[in-house]
XYZ file of C-alpha atoms in Angstrom:
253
model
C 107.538 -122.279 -115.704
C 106.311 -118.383 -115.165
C 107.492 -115.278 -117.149
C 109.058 -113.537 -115.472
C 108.126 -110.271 -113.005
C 110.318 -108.002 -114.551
C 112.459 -107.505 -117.556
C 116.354 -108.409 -116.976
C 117.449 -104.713 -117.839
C 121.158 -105.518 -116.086
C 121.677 -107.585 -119.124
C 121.138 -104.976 -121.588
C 124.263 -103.516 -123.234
C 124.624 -99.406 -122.895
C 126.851 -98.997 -125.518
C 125.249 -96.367 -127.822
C 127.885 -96.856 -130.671
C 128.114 -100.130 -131.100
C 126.160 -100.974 -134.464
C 128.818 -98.263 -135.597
C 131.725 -99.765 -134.580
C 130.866 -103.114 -135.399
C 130.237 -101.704 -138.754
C 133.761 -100.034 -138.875
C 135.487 -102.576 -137.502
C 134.055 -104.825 -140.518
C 135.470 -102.895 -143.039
C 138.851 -102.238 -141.491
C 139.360 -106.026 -141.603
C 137.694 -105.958 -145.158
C 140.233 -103.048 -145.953
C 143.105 -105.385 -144.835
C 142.722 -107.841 -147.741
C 142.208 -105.010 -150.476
C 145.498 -103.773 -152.334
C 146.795 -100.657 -151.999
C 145.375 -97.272 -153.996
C 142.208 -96.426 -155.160
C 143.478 -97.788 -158.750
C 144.739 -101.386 -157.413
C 141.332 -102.030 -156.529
C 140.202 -101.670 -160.105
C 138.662 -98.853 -162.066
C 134.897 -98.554 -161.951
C 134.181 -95.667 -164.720
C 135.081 -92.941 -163.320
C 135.478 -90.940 -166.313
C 132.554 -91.277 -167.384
C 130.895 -90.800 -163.537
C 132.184 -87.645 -163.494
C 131.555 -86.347 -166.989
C 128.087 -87.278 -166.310
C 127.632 -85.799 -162.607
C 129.233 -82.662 -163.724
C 126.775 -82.271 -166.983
C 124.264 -82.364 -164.460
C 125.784 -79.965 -161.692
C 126.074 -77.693 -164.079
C 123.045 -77.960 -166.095
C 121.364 -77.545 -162.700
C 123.144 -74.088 -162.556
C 125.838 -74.823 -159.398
C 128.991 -73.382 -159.131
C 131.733 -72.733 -156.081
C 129.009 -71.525 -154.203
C 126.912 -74.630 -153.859
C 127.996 -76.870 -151.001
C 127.526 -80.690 -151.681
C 128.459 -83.885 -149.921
C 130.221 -87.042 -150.946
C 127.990 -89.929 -148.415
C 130.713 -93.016 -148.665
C 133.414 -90.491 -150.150
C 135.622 -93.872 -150.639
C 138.946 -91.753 -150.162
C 137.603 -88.648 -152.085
C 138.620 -89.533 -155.462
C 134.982 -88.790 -156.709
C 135.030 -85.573 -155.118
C 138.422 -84.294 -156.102
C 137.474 -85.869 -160.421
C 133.428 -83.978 -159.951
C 135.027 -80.140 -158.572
C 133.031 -77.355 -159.331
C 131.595 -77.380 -156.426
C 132.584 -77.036 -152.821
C 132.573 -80.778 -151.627
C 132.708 -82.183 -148.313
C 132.561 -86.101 -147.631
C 131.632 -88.697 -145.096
C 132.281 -92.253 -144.686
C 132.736 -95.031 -141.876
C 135.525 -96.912 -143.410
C 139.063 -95.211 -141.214
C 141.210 -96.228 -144.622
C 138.880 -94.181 -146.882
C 139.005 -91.536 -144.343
C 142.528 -91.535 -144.396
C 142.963 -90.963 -147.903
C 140.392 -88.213 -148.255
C 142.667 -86.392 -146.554
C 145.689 -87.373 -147.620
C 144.013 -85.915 -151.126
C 143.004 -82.127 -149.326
C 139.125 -83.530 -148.742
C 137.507 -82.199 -146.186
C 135.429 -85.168 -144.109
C 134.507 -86.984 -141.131
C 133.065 -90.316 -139.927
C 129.576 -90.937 -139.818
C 127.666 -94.302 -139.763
C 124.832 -93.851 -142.387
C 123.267 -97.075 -142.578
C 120.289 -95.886 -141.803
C 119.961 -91.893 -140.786
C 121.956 -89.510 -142.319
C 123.567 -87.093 -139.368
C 122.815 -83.808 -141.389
C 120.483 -81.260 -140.759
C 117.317 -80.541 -142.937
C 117.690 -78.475 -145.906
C 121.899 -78.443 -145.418
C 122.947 -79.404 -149.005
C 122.622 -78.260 -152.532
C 123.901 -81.648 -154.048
C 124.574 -85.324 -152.609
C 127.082 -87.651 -154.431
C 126.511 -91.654 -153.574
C 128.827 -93.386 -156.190
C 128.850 -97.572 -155.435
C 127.038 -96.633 -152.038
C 123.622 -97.519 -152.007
C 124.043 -101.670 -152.514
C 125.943 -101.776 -149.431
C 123.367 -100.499 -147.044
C 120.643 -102.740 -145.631
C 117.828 -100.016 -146.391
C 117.562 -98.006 -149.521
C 114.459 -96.525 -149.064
C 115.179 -94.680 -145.623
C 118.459 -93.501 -147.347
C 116.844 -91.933 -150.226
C 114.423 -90.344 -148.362
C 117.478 -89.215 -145.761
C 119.191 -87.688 -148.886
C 115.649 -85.939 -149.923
C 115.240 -84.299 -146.447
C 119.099 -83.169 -146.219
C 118.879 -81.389 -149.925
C 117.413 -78.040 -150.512
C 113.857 -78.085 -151.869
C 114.457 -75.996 -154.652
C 114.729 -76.996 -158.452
C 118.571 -76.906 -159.070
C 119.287 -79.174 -156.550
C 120.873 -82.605 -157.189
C 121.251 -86.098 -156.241
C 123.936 -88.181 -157.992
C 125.479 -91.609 -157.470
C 125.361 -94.942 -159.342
C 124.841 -98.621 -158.739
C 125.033 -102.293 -159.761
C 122.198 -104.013 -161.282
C 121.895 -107.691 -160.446
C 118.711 -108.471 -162.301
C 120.234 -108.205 -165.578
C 120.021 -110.876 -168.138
C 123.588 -112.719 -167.217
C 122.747 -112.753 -163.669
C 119.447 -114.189 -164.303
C 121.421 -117.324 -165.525
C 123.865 -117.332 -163.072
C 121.491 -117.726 -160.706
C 119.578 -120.191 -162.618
C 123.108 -122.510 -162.558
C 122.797 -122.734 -158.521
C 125.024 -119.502 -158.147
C 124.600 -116.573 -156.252
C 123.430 -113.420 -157.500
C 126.737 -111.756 -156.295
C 130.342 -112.493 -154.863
C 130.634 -109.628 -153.374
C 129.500 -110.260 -150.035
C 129.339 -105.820 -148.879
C 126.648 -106.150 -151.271
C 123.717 -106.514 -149.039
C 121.229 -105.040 -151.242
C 120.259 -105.910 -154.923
C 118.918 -103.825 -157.329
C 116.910 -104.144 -160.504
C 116.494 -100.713 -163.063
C 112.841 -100.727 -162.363
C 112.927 -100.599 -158.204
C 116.110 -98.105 -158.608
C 113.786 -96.036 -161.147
C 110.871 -95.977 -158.680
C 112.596 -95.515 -155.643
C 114.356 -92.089 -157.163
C 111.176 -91.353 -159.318
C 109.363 -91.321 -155.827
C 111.196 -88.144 -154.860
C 112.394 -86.195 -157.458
C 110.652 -84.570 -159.999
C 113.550 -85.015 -162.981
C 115.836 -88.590 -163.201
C 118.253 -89.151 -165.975
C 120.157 -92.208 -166.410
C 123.507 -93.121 -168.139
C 124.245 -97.059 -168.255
C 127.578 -97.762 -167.531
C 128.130 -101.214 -168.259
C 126.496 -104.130 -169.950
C 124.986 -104.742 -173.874
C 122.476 -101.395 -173.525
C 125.711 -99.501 -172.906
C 127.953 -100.919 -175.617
C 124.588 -100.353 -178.056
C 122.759 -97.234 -177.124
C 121.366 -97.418 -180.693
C 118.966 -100.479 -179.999
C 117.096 -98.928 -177.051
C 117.392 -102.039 -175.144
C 115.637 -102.472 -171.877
C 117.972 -101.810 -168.962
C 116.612 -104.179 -166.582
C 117.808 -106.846 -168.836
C 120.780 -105.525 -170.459
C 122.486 -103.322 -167.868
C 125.240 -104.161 -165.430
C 125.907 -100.760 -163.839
C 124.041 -97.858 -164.298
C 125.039 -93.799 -163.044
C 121.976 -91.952 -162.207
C 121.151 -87.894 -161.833
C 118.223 -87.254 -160.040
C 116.906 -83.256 -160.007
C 114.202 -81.292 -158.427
C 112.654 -82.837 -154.767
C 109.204 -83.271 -154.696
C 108.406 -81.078 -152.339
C 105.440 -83.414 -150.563
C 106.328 -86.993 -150.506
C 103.782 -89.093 -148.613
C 104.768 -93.273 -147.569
C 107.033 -94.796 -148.999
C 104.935 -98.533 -150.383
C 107.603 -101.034 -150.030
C 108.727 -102.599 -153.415
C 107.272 -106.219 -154.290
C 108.460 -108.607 -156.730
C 106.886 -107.050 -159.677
C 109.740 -104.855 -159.878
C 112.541 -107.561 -160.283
């Protein structure tokens, strides 16, 4: 046996858009099985999401004239709750797309697994509610949503996510399950890597835990890695030099 003399390039796809439509093509058979309306699927606290996100928006001093984006609008419902500002929204799933604009959003299609398709600088505010635990790569997606946003002081970065480190899954795992059922969930986050990650690159992070004991008794000041199951986050104020991302170990589970 020799290698060979040349590399096979005739066998070599050229189809550009693939990853993307494998990607859509996923969750247009995942959307198949899901009931119909954004309510069916089950609420996942949007009232307080959007209290929350708006507290910030406004403590941050924007109005109709900022322009933010919705990444994984999920059918604008987020977007149309939030207001105040002038929202736009982008997703890959053609059913959440759909009913954006069935409710007046304005949006597109974009595959941001990995780069966001936005110029630098283009935004005032990003929105990424239940987004970021579904994409392979959090830290190139945080640092996409720091170069899209304005470098000044007002701007914003809002979303939330699950936390699968908490005490409960702990023992769940620990009793030969796995740490989630929901298999769009390709990433799993505990407070302290979340914290870091959106520490990293902004100057100002507040947190309001959604779900779990911390939430149902603020009073005790207990830790959230243990004690919270979903957790809203507004992050103010890029750094305005941010240097290489380390990769997280396991010190922060």
């Amino acid at each position: 046996m020799k290698a060979q003399s040349r590399f096979p390039d005739e066998l070599l796809l050229n189809e550009p858009d693939r990853r993307a439509r494998l990607i859509r093509e996923f969750y247009q058979q995942y959307g198949e099985s899901r009931p119909n309306g954004y309510y069916a699927w089950g609420r996942q606290h949007e009232e307080a999401k959007t209290a929350f996100y708006r507290k910030s928006l406004e403590s941050n001093d924007h109005d109709e004239r900022s322009l933010g984006v919705d990444v994984g609008c999920q059918g604008g419902v987020l977007i149309n709750f939030v207001d105040l500002i002038s929202w736009v929204g982008v997703d890959i799933d053609q059913l959440a797309l759909q009913a954006a604009r069935e409710g007046g959003v304005v949006c597109c299609e974009m595959d941001f697994t990995s780069a966001i398709g936005f110029h630098d600088e283009s935004f005032d505010a990003v929105m990424m509610t239940e987004v970021l635990e579904h994409l392979p790569y959090p830290s190139i997606t945080v640092r996409e949503v720091h170069r899209i946003l304005k470098k000044k002081m007002g701007s914003t970065y809002v979303g939330s996510v699950p936390l699968d480190y908490h005490l409960h899954r702990r023992w769940k795992v620990l009793r030969g399950k796995r740490l989630s059922g929901e298999q769009t969930h390709v990433h799993h986050f505990s407070f302290r890597e979340l914290d870091r990650l959106l520490s990293y690159y902004f100057e100002r992070v507040e947190y309001l835990p959604l779900s779990g004991t911390a939430a149902r008794h603020p009073k005790l000041n207990l830790p959230y890695n243990l004690f919270v199951r979903d957790i809203a986050w507004a992050a103010s104020s890029p750094r305005q030099d941010v240097g290489r991302w380390e990769v997280v170990g396991k010190d922060l589970i």
